[in-house]
mmCIF file of C-alpha atoms in Angstrom:
data_model
loop_
_atom_site.group_PDB
_atom_site.id
_atom_site.type_symbol
_atom_site.label_atom_id
_atom_site.label_comp_id
_atom_site.label_asym_id
_atom_site.label_seq_id
_atom_site.Cartn_x
_atom_site.Cartn_y
_atom_site.Cartn_z
ATOM 1 C CA MET A 1 30.570 158.642 98.562
ATOM 2 C CA GLN A 2 33.065 157.543 100.892
ATOM 3 C CA ASN A 3 30.998 154.749 102.385
ATOM 4 C CA ASP A 4 30.072 153.678 98.865
ATOM 5 C CA ARG A 5 33.829 153.413 97.910
ATOM 6 C CA LYS A 6 34.512 151.274 101.104
ATOM 7 C CA SER A 7 31.687 148.815 100.144
ATOM 8 C CA GLN A 8 32.686 148.441 96.536
ATOM 9 C CA GLY A 9 36.199 149.213 96.422
ATOM 10 C CA LEU A 10 39.143 146.478 95.755
ATOM 11 C CA THR A 11 40.028 144.408 98.704
ATOM 12 C CA PHE A 12 43.769 143.670 99.437
ATOM 13 C CA ILE A 13 43.137 140.212 97.676
ATOM 14 C CA ASN A 14 41.848 141.910 94.710
ATOM 15 C CA VAL A 15 44.857 144.279 94.422
ATOM 16 C CA ALA A 16 47.121 141.216 94.805
ATOM 17 C CA ALA A 17 45.369 139.467 92.010
ATOM 18 C CA LEU A 18 45.876 142.461 89.635
ATOM 19 C CA TYR A 19 49.561 142.493 90.792
ATOM 20 C CA VAL A 20 50.178 138.836 90.041
ATOM 21 C CA GLY A 21 48.157 139.029 86.853
ATOM 22 C CA THR A 22 50.118 141.805 85.482
ATOM 23 C CA ILE A 23 53.483 140.226 85.915
ATOM 24 C CA MET A 24 52.381 136.437 85.390
ATOM 25 C CA GLY A 25 52.710 136.481 81.574
ATOM 26 C CA ALA A 26 53.999 133.733 79.363
ATOM 27 C CA GLY A 27 57.673 134.198 80.277
ATOM 28 C CA PHE A 28 56.940 134.148 83.755
ATOM 29 C CA ALA A 29 54.308 131.123 84.042
ATOM 30 C CA SER A 30 56.277 129.093 81.598
ATOM 31 C CA GLY A 31 59.445 129.424 83.488
ATOM 32 C CA ARG A 32 61.297 130.964 80.666
ATOM 33 C CA GLU A 33 62.039 134.274 82.678
ATOM 34 C CA GLY A 34 62.714 132.373 85.808
ATOM 35 C CA TRP A 35 65.268 130.214 84.098
ATOM 36 C CA GLN A 36 66.953 133.075 82.103
ATOM 37 C CA PHE A 37 67.243 135.359 85.036
ATOM 38 C CA PHE A 38 67.859 132.948 88.014
ATOM 39 C CA GLY A 39 68.188 129.389 87.010
ATOM 40 C CA VAL A 40 71.212 129.696 84.886
ATOM 41 C CA PHE A 41 73.095 130.987 87.891
ATOM 42 C CA GLY A 42 72.660 127.844 89.985
ATOM 43 C CA MET A 43 72.334 128.143 93.754
ATOM 44 C CA LYS A 44 73.271 131.843 93.629
ATOM 45 C CA GLY A 45 70.119 132.405 91.675
ATOM 46 C CA TYR A 46 68.098 131.726 94.875
ATOM 47 C CA VAL A 47 69.934 134.677 96.559
ATOM 48 C CA GLY A 48 68.918 136.795 93.698
ATOM 49 C CA LEU A 49 65.257 135.457 93.984
ATOM 50 C CA LEU A 50 65.102 136.506 97.674
ATOM 51 C CA ILE A 51 66.279 140.000 96.706
ATOM 52 C CA ALA A 52 63.763 140.181 93.808
ATOM 53 C CA THR A 53 60.985 139.282 96.199
ATOM 54 C CA VAL A 54 61.610 141.992 98.699
ATOM 55 C CA LEU A 55 61.928 144.424 95.785
ATOM 56 C CA PHE A 56 58.639 143.319 94.258
ATOM 57 C CA ALA A 57 56.755 143.795 97.559
ATOM 58 C CA VAL A 58 58.619 147.059 98.511
ATOM 59 C CA ILE A 59 58.280 148.910 95.324
ATOM 60 C CA GLY A 60 54.772 147.714 94.646
ATOM 61 C CA MET A 61 53.814 149.120 98.173
ATOM 62 C CA ILE A 62 55.495 152.518 97.318
ATOM 63 C CA ILE A 63 53.588 152.896 94.114
ATOM 64 C CA SER A 64 50.246 152.058 95.885
ATOM 65 C CA TYR A 65 51.066 154.518 98.773
ATOM 66 C CA ILE A 66 51.945 157.431 96.279
ATOM 67 C CA ALA A 67 48.625 156.674 94.286
ATOM 68 C CA VAL A 68 46.272 156.496 97.321
ATOM 69 C CA THR A 69 48.049 159.549 98.929
ATOM 70 C CA LYS A 70 47.787 161.672 96.050
ATOM 71 C CA GLY A 71 44.395 160.177 94.851
ATOM 72 C CA THR A 72 45.525 159.677 91.223
ATOM 73 C CA ASP A 73 46.608 157.041 88.946
ATOM 74 C CA ASP A 74 48.373 159.423 86.546
ATOM 75 C CA VAL A 75 51.598 157.921 85.653
ATOM 76 C CA ALA A 76 53.602 161.063 85.465
ATOM 77 C CA THR A 77 52.533 162.036 88.960
ATOM 78 C CA LEU A 78 53.357 158.571 90.246
ATOM 79 C CA ILE A 79 56.814 158.767 88.911
ATOM 80 C CA MET A 80 57.740 162.450 89.460
ATOM 81 C CA GLY A 81 54.936 164.277 91.438
ATOM 82 C CA GLU A 82 53.284 167.518 90.675
ATOM 83 C CA LYS A 83 56.316 169.603 90.969
ATOM 84 C CA HIS A 84 57.888 168.228 87.787
ATOM 85 C CA PRO A 85 55.112 167.941 85.287
ATOM 86 C CA LEU A 86 57.289 168.293 82.098
ATOM 87 C CA MET A 87 59.828 165.607 83.333
ATOM 88 C CA GLY A 88 57.115 163.424 84.597
ATOM 89 C CA ARG A 89 55.361 163.571 81.322
ATOM 90 C CA ILE A 90 58.599 162.730 79.486
ATOM 91 C CA PHE A 91 58.976 159.654 81.761
ATOM 92 C CA ALA A 92 55.411 158.662 81.304
ATOM 93 C CA THR A 93 55.775 158.802 77.590
ATOM 94 C CA CYS A 94 58.899 156.526 77.733
ATOM 95 C CA ILE A 95 56.901 154.004 79.902
ATOM 96 C CA SER A 96 54.356 154.094 77.241
ATOM 97 C CA LEU A 97 56.900 153.322 74.475
ATOM 98 C CA MET A 98 58.384 150.746 76.481
ATOM 99 C CA LEU A 99 54.886 148.918 77.426
ATOM 100 C CA TYR A 100 54.313 148.614 73.632
ATOM 101 C CA PRO A 101 56.814 146.041 72.815
ATOM 102 C CA VAL A 102 55.365 143.818 75.548
ATOM 103 C CA ILE A 103 52.271 143.349 73.607
ATOM 104 C CA VAL A 104 54.580 142.120 70.776
ATOM 105 C CA SER A 105 56.231 139.661 73.108
ATOM 106 C CA MET A 106 52.922 138.313 74.548
ATOM 107 C CA SER A 107 51.662 137.897 71.093
ATOM 108 C CA ALA A 108 54.719 136.055 70.210
ATOM 109 C CA ALA A 109 54.331 133.878 73.293
ATOM 110 C CA GLY A 110 50.884 133.128 72.114
ATOM 111 C CA GLY A 111 52.248 132.042 68.744
ATOM 112 C CA SER A 112 54.927 130.129 70.522
ATOM 113 C CA PHE A 113 52.297 128.179 72.619
ATOM 114 C CA LEU A 114 50.193 126.874 69.703
ATOM 115 C CA ASN A 115 53.331 126.139 67.638
ATOM 116 C CA GLN A 116 55.022 124.021 70.488
ATOM 117 C CA GLN A 117 51.570 122.494 71.643
ATOM 118 C CA PHE A 118 49.915 121.657 68.424
ATOM 119 C CA GLY A 119 52.246 122.642 65.436
ATOM 120 C CA VAL A 120 50.021 125.419 64.419
ATOM 121 C CA HIS A 121 51.542 128.362 62.643
ATOM 122 C CA ARG A 122 52.751 130.951 65.174
ATOM 123 C CA ALA A 123 50.459 133.566 63.504
ATOM 124 C CA VAL A 124 47.321 131.799 64.785
ATOM 125 C CA GLY A 125 48.224 131.945 68.385
ATOM 126 C CA ALA A 126 49.392 135.577 67.984
ATOM 127 C CA ALA A 127 46.044 136.574 66.385
ATOM 128 C CA ILE A 128 43.954 135.012 69.079
ATOM 129 C CA ILE A 129 45.708 136.858 71.788
ATOM 130 C CA ILE A 130 45.412 140.151 70.005
ATOM 131 C CA ALA A 131 41.648 139.536 69.355
ATOM 132 C CA LEU A 132 41.134 138.797 73.148
ATOM 133 C CA VAL A 133 43.166 142.028 74.134
ATOM 134 C CA ILE A 134 41.268 144.344 71.893
ATOM 135 C CA PHE A 135 37.924 142.986 73.303
ATOM 136 C CA THR A 136 38.950 143.453 76.973
ATOM 137 C CA ILE A 137 40.705 146.774 76.497
ATOM 138 C CA LEU A 138 37.928 148.494 74.626
ATOM 139 C CA GLY A 139 35.987 147.921 77.900
ATOM 140 C CA ASP A 140 37.291 149.701 81.016
ATOM 141 C CA PHE A 141 39.346 149.122 84.264
ATOM 142 C CA GLU A 142 36.156 147.371 85.810
ATOM 143 C CA ARG A 143 36.107 144.807 83.068
ATOM 144 C CA ILE A 144 39.981 144.230 83.433
ATOM 145 C CA GLN A 145 39.711 143.780 87.254
ATOM 146 C CA LYS A 146 36.936 141.295 86.966
ATOM 147 C CA VAL A 147 38.776 139.074 84.460
ATOM 148 C CA PHE A 148 41.720 139.087 86.744
ATOM 149 C CA LYS A 149 39.706 138.460 89.893
ATOM 150 C CA LYS A 150 38.518 135.191 88.194
ATOM 151 C CA ILE A 151 41.412 133.856 86.530
ATOM 152 C CA VAL A 152 44.638 134.770 88.370
ATOM 153 C CA PRO A 153 43.841 132.369 91.578
ATOM 154 C CA VAL A 154 43.342 129.597 89.209
ATOM 155 C CA LEU A 155 46.618 130.315 87.293
ATOM 156 C CA PHE A 156 48.550 130.521 90.626
ATOM 157 C CA VAL A 157 47.314 127.358 92.026
ATOM 158 C CA ILE A 158 47.842 125.272 88.937
ATOM 159 C CA ASP A 159 51.263 126.588 88.183
ATOM 160 C CA VAL A 160 52.370 125.865 91.765
ATOM 161 C CA GLY A 161 50.909 122.459 91.435
ATOM 162 C CA LEU A 162 52.590 121.421 88.414
ATOM 163 C CA CYS A 163 55.828 122.683 89.803
ATOM 164 C CA ALA A 164 55.426 120.657 92.648
ATOM 165 C CA ILE A 165 54.669 117.466 90.799
ATOM 166 C CA VAL A 166 57.689 118.097 88.536
ATOM 167 C CA SER A 167 59.918 118.763 91.591
ATOM 168 C CA PHE A 168 59.047 115.386 93.131
ATOM 169 C CA SER A 169 58.972 113.396 90.032
ATOM 170 C CA ASP A 170 61.356 110.783 88.947
ATOM 171 C CA ILE A 171 62.742 112.883 86.035
ATOM 172 C CA GLU A 172 66.577 112.825 85.779
ATOM 173 C CA GLN A 173 69.095 115.153 84.486
ATOM 174 C CA SER A 174 69.638 114.665 80.653
ATOM 175 C CA GLY A 175 72.621 116.749 80.385
ATOM 176 C CA ALA A 176 74.916 119.563 81.785
ATOM 177 C CA THR A 177 74.000 120.899 85.360
ATOM 178 C CA GLU A 178 76.044 123.915 85.177
ATOM 179 C CA GLY A 179 77.795 126.448 82.751
ATOM 180 C CA PHE A 180 74.667 127.746 81.201
ATOM 181 C CA THR A 181 74.843 130.931 79.264
ATOM 182 C CA PRO A 182 72.998 134.002 80.878
ATOM 183 C CA SER A 183 71.812 136.972 78.872
ATOM 184 C CA ASN A 184 74.721 139.313 77.819
ATOM 185 C CA MET A 185 72.754 142.162 79.169
ATOM 186 C CA ALA A 186 72.205 140.463 82.538
ATOM 187 C CA PRO A 187 75.666 138.469 83.057
ATOM 188 C CA ASP A 188 75.544 137.959 86.957
ATOM 189 C CA TRP A 189 72.969 136.859 89.674
ATOM 190 C CA LEU A 190 72.644 140.274 91.368
ATOM 191 C CA LEU A 191 72.293 142.396 88.187
ATOM 192 C CA ALA A 192 69.859 139.796 86.748
ATOM 193 C CA ALA A 193 67.739 139.938 89.965
ATOM 194 C CA VAL A 194 67.372 143.764 89.721
ATOM 195 C CA ILE A 195 66.760 143.849 86.090
ATOM 196 C CA PHE A 196 64.126 141.167 86.443
ATOM 197 C CA VAL A 197 62.330 143.409 88.930
ATOM 198 C CA SER A 198 62.900 146.570 87.061
ATOM 199 C CA TYR A 199 61.366 145.540 83.715
ATOM 200 C CA ASN A 200 58.465 144.015 85.304
ATOM 201 C CA ILE A 201 57.656 147.106 87.432
ATOM 202 C CA ILE A 202 57.489 149.255 84.260
ATOM 203 C CA ALA A 203 54.430 147.244 83.148
ATOM 204 C CA LEU A 204 52.965 147.316 86.829
ATOM 205 C CA ILE A 205 52.934 151.196 87.502
ATOM 206 C CA PRO A 206 49.843 152.088 85.383
ATOM 207 C CA LEU A 207 47.751 149.097 86.518
ATOM 208 C CA LEU A 208 48.780 149.110 90.154
ATOM 209 C CA GLY A 209 48.089 152.928 90.220
ATOM 210 C CA SER A 210 44.553 152.354 89.019
ATOM 211 C CA ALA A 211 44.076 149.448 91.501
ATOM 212 C CA ALA A 212 45.146 151.587 94.416
ATOM 213 C CA VAL A 213 42.916 154.531 93.731
ATOM 214 C CA ASN A 214 39.906 152.051 93.318
ATOM 215 C CA SER A 215 40.705 150.015 96.444
ATOM 216 C CA LYS A 216 38.651 150.306 99.651
ATOM 217 C CA ASN A 217 41.393 152.330 101.610
ATOM 218 C CA ARG A 218 45.089 152.816 101.837
ATOM 219 C CA LYS A 219 45.592 149.707 103.967
ATOM 220 C CA HIS A 220 43.879 147.489 101.278
ATOM 221 C CA ALA A 221 45.989 149.092 98.542
ATOM 222 C CA VAL A 222 49.289 149.029 100.235
ATOM 223 C CA ALA A 223 48.766 145.380 101.749
ATOM 224 C CA GLY A 224 47.669 144.149 98.395
ATOM 225 C CA ALA A 225 50.591 145.406 96.691
ATOM 226 C CA GLY A 226 52.936 143.812 99.316
ATOM 227 C CA LEU A 227 51.047 140.471 99.227
ATOM 228 C CA GLY A 228 51.201 140.462 95.300
ATOM 229 C CA GLY A 229 54.988 141.009 95.523
ATOM 230 C CA LEU A 230 55.454 138.194 97.993
ATOM 231 C CA LEU A 231 53.201 135.780 96.049
ATOM 232 C CA LEU A 232 55.269 136.540 92.827
ATOM 233 C CA GLY A 233 58.430 135.768 94.708
ATOM 234 C CA VAL A 234 57.177 132.463 96.074
ATOM 235 C CA LEU A 235 55.944 131.420 92.570
ATOM 236 C CA THR A 236 59.306 132.207 90.944
ATOM 237 C CA ILE A 237 61.126 130.160 93.720
ATOM 238 C CA VAL A 238 58.805 127.361 93.157
ATOM 239 C CA LEU A 239 59.225 127.485 89.224
ATOM 240 C CA VAL A 240 63.000 127.695 89.472
ATOM 241 C CA THR A 241 63.156 124.655 91.712
ATOM 242 C CA ALA A 242 61.035 122.693 89.103
ATOM 243 C CA LEU A 243 63.272 123.875 86.345
ATOM 244 C CA ARG A 244 66.469 122.488 88.109
ATOM 245 C CA LYS A 245 65.054 118.936 87.775
ATOM 246 C CA ASP A 246 66.398 118.656 84.212
ATOM 247 C CA MET A 247 68.498 121.957 83.590
ATOM 248 C CA ALA A 248 69.692 121.096 80.163
ATOM 249 C CA PHE A 249 66.213 120.435 79.078
ATOM 250 C CA SER A 250 64.986 123.675 80.657
ATOM 251 C CA ASP A 251 67.578 125.599 78.991
ATOM 252 C CA SER A 252 66.639 124.368 75.633
ATOM 253 C CA MET A 253 62.884 125.208 75.698
ATOM 254 C CA ASP A 254 61.073 128.080 74.651
ATOM 255 C CA LEU A 255 58.398 127.428 77.317
ATOM 256 C CA PRO A 256 60.021 125.042 79.588
ATOM 257 C CA MET A 257 57.161 124.391 82.114
ATOM 258 C CA LEU A 258 54.800 123.526 79.123
ATOM 259 C CA ALA A 259 57.375 120.911 77.918
ATOM 260 C CA TYR A 260 57.580 119.574 81.497
ATOM 261 C CA SER A 261 53.759 119.070 81.659
ATOM 262 C CA ALA A 262 54.005 116.928 78.433
ATOM 263 C CA LYS A 263 56.471 114.625 80.226
ATOM 264 C CA ILE A 264 54.140 114.339 83.308
ATOM 265 C CA SER A 265 50.821 113.267 81.432
ATOM 266 C CA TRP A 266 48.737 114.458 78.654
ATOM 267 C CA VAL A 267 46.208 115.621 81.239
ATOM 268 C CA ALA A 268 48.745 117.799 82.905
ATOM 269 C CA ASN A 269 49.909 119.019 79.607
ATOM 270 C CA LEU A 270 46.362 120.112 78.612
ATOM 271 C CA LEU A 271 45.634 121.665 82.002
ATOM 272 C CA PHE A 272 48.888 123.640 82.067
ATOM 273 C CA GLY A 273 48.494 124.560 78.394
ATOM 274 C CA GLY A 274 45.127 126.353 79.310
ATOM 275 C CA VAL A 275 46.804 128.042 82.375
ATOM 276 C CA LEU A 276 49.680 129.243 80.231
ATOM 277 C CA PHE A 277 47.338 130.662 77.408
ATOM 278 C CA ALA A 278 45.416 132.353 80.067
ATOM 279 C CA ALA A 279 48.471 133.930 81.636
ATOM 280 C CA ILE A 280 49.649 135.203 78.182
ATOM 281 C CA TYR A 281 46.284 136.829 77.814
ATOM 282 C CA SER A 282 46.112 138.353 81.337
ATOM 283 C CA ALA A 283 49.687 139.894 81.048
ATOM 284 C CA ALA A 284 49.049 141.170 77.540
ATOM 285 C CA THR A 285 45.843 142.877 78.706
ATOM 286 C CA SER A 286 47.150 144.495 81.687
ATOM 287 C CA VAL A 287 50.482 145.665 80.033
ATOM 288 C CA PHE A 288 48.562 147.093 76.987
ATOM 289 C CA TYR A 289 46.015 148.829 79.389
ATOM 290 C CA GLY A 290 48.990 150.588 80.784
ATOM 291 C CA PHE A 291 49.817 151.764 77.128
ATOM 292 C CA THR A 292 46.392 152.799 76.412
ATOM 293 C CA VAL A 293 45.918 155.023 79.416
ATOM 294 C CA MET A 294 48.597 157.360 77.798
ATOM 295 C CA ILE A 295 46.407 157.853 74.707
ATOM 296 C CA PRO A 296 44.268 160.929 75.056
ATOM 297 C CA GLU A 297 40.524 160.248 75.442
ATOM 298 C CA GLY A 298 38.299 161.050 72.442
ATOM 299 C CA PRO A 299 36.895 159.470 69.287
ATOM 300 C CA LYS A 300 40.089 158.551 67.881
ATOM 301 C CA LYS A 301 41.330 156.537 70.971
ATOM 302 C CA LYS A 302 39.450 153.107 70.109
ATOM 303 C CA PRO A 303 40.721 153.087 66.390
ATOM 304 C CA ILE A 304 44.275 153.870 67.719
ATOM 305 C CA ILE A 305 44.056 150.927 70.137
ATOM 306 C CA VAL A 306 42.970 148.555 67.385
ATOM 307 C CA VAL A 307 45.665 149.772 64.854
ATOM 308 C CA THR A 308 48.580 149.489 67.353
ATOM 309 C CA THR A 309 47.511 145.864 68.515
ATOM 310 C CA LEU A 310 47.361 144.917 64.888
ATOM 311 C CA VAL A 311 50.854 146.469 64.311
ATOM 312 C CA GLY A 312 51.941 144.488 67.629
ATOM 313 C CA PHE A 313 50.674 141.268 66.031
ATOM 314 C CA LEU A 314 52.943 141.685 62.819
ATOM 315 C CA GLY A 315 55.905 142.360 65.158
ATOM 316 C CA SER A 316 55.158 139.173 67.231
ATOM 317 C CA LEU A 317 56.119 137.032 64.350
ATOM 318 C CA THR A 318 59.778 137.464 65.149
ATOM 319 C CA GLY A 319 59.781 134.947 67.997
ATOM 320 C CA PHE A 320 59.568 134.799 71.793
ATOM 321 C CA LYS A 321 62.881 133.346 73.184
ATOM 322 C CA VAL A 322 65.022 136.249 71.604
ATOM 323 C CA ILE A 323 62.672 138.806 73.118
ATOM 324 C CA VAL A 324 63.215 137.430 76.639
ATOM 325 C CA SER A 325 66.871 137.353 76.221
ATOM 326 C CA PHE A 326 67.347 140.954 74.742
ATOM 327 C CA LEU A 327 64.264 143.184 74.875
ATOM 328 C CA TYR A 328 63.448 142.609 78.497
ATOM 329 C CA PRO A 329 66.905 143.206 79.912
ATOM 330 C CA PHE A 330 67.207 146.407 77.805
ATOM 331 C CA GLU A 331 63.834 147.679 79.314
ATOM 332 C CA GLY A 332 65.203 146.687 82.599
ATOM 333 C CA TYR A 333 68.016 149.240 82.568
ATOM 334 C CA ILE A 334 65.810 151.981 81.622
ATOM 335 C CA GLY A 335 63.340 150.837 84.351
ATOM 336 C CA LEU A 336 65.982 151.353 86.814
ATOM 337 C CA VAL A 337 65.908 155.151 86.171
ATOM 338 C CA ILE A 338 62.144 155.081 86.559
ATOM 339 C CA ILE A 339 62.124 153.153 89.718
ATOM 340 C CA THR A 340 64.644 155.626 91.289
ATOM 341 C CA CYS A 341 62.517 158.560 90.533
ATOM 342 C CA VAL A 342 59.425 156.661 92.039
ATOM 343 C CA ILE A 343 61.410 156.120 95.146
ATOM 344 C CA ILE A 344 62.358 159.815 95.480
ATOM 345 C CA ASN A 345 58.670 160.800 94.747
ATOM 346 C CA PHE A 346 57.686 158.538 97.515
ATOM 347 C CA ILE A 347 60.006 160.028 100.088
ATOM 348 C CA LYS A 348 58.932 163.498 99.254
ATOM 349 C CA THR A 349 55.139 162.355 99.451
ATOM 350 C CA TYR A 350 55.744 160.858 102.787
ATOM 351 C CA ARG A 351 57.515 163.791 104.279
ATOM 352 C CA GLU A 352 54.761 166.087 102.783
ATOM 353 C CA GLU A 353 52.013 164.018 104.332
ATOM 354 C CA LYS A 354 53.726 163.959 107.782
ATOM 355 C CA LYS A 355 54.228 167.581 107.623
ATOM 356 C CA THR A 356 50.645 168.142 106.896
ATOM 357 C CA GLU A 357 49.475 165.943 109.717
ATOM 358 C CA LYS A 358 51.811 167.936 112.174
ATOM 359 C CA GLU A 359 50.525 171.244 111.180
ATOM 360 C CA ASN A 360 46.788 169.956 111.439
ATOM 361 C CA ALA A 361 47.596 168.382 114.840
#
């Protein structure tokens, strides 16, 4: 059994791909989040980016360590451990409720994408995302990790490539280069960096826990999480650098990198459009998977999944930019409490393991 797991389990590259795919949604890949949480703060935003990169890597490794050590992807156990089952379940339920609005935001992003790109009604793009998510989620974790294994490397390379082209292009500033308004819920660069990591980690806990227990071994699980966090940091730095090329333009767009791709060429616009839509799909799938693991197994689970995604579709028609500015920071504050519990759980888990090793020596 152990040898079979070693031969078929996820490698650190697979784990990293799942990590990046979970976070790399529409707001991330399009630069909307990068601008809102870092770009508006000018050069101080880069300091915040470095802090966020370290936090992404370290917290991801902590989650993977707990999952592998305890041999579980149960969200309550990852947050609180076995000693606090009631509180753990409460926190897990909170995560589930917080994850659900993200399917709304990703559906809204799908609507914004087709609307900005082709002038199609927002409901069309949202409906396509919902249909793809239902198809994937009704499969299993194996289907999800196969999808991410194929599309995430492509998303990453094309996104970085476009950012490099924009950064070295002759695009000039069209307006103000400072004085941009940050979100009222993340008004300074340090708080914005922490909140950025916090709300993203909420979506990550369920999927990264599953990835860790399905990995070849602890080294692959932990190293993959660390690599995924570093890659996310690098991508965000590259994105923000590109967005500074024309700051007023970036600030005005719902999906700024999509708008930049149209400035470069129709080929770049078409290529990045495909990447962005795939990023929306990957993030919506991974986040909603985290929501569905909280639904009890049984004959009613699939109907519940279908109904909740359809309700999410209706909510998505409210628009994407507003969600990034208000919903994400709000969830980030709640996420700080959850991350604190995860860190405490990690310390306890580490001490317990070392004590057991000492007793067995």
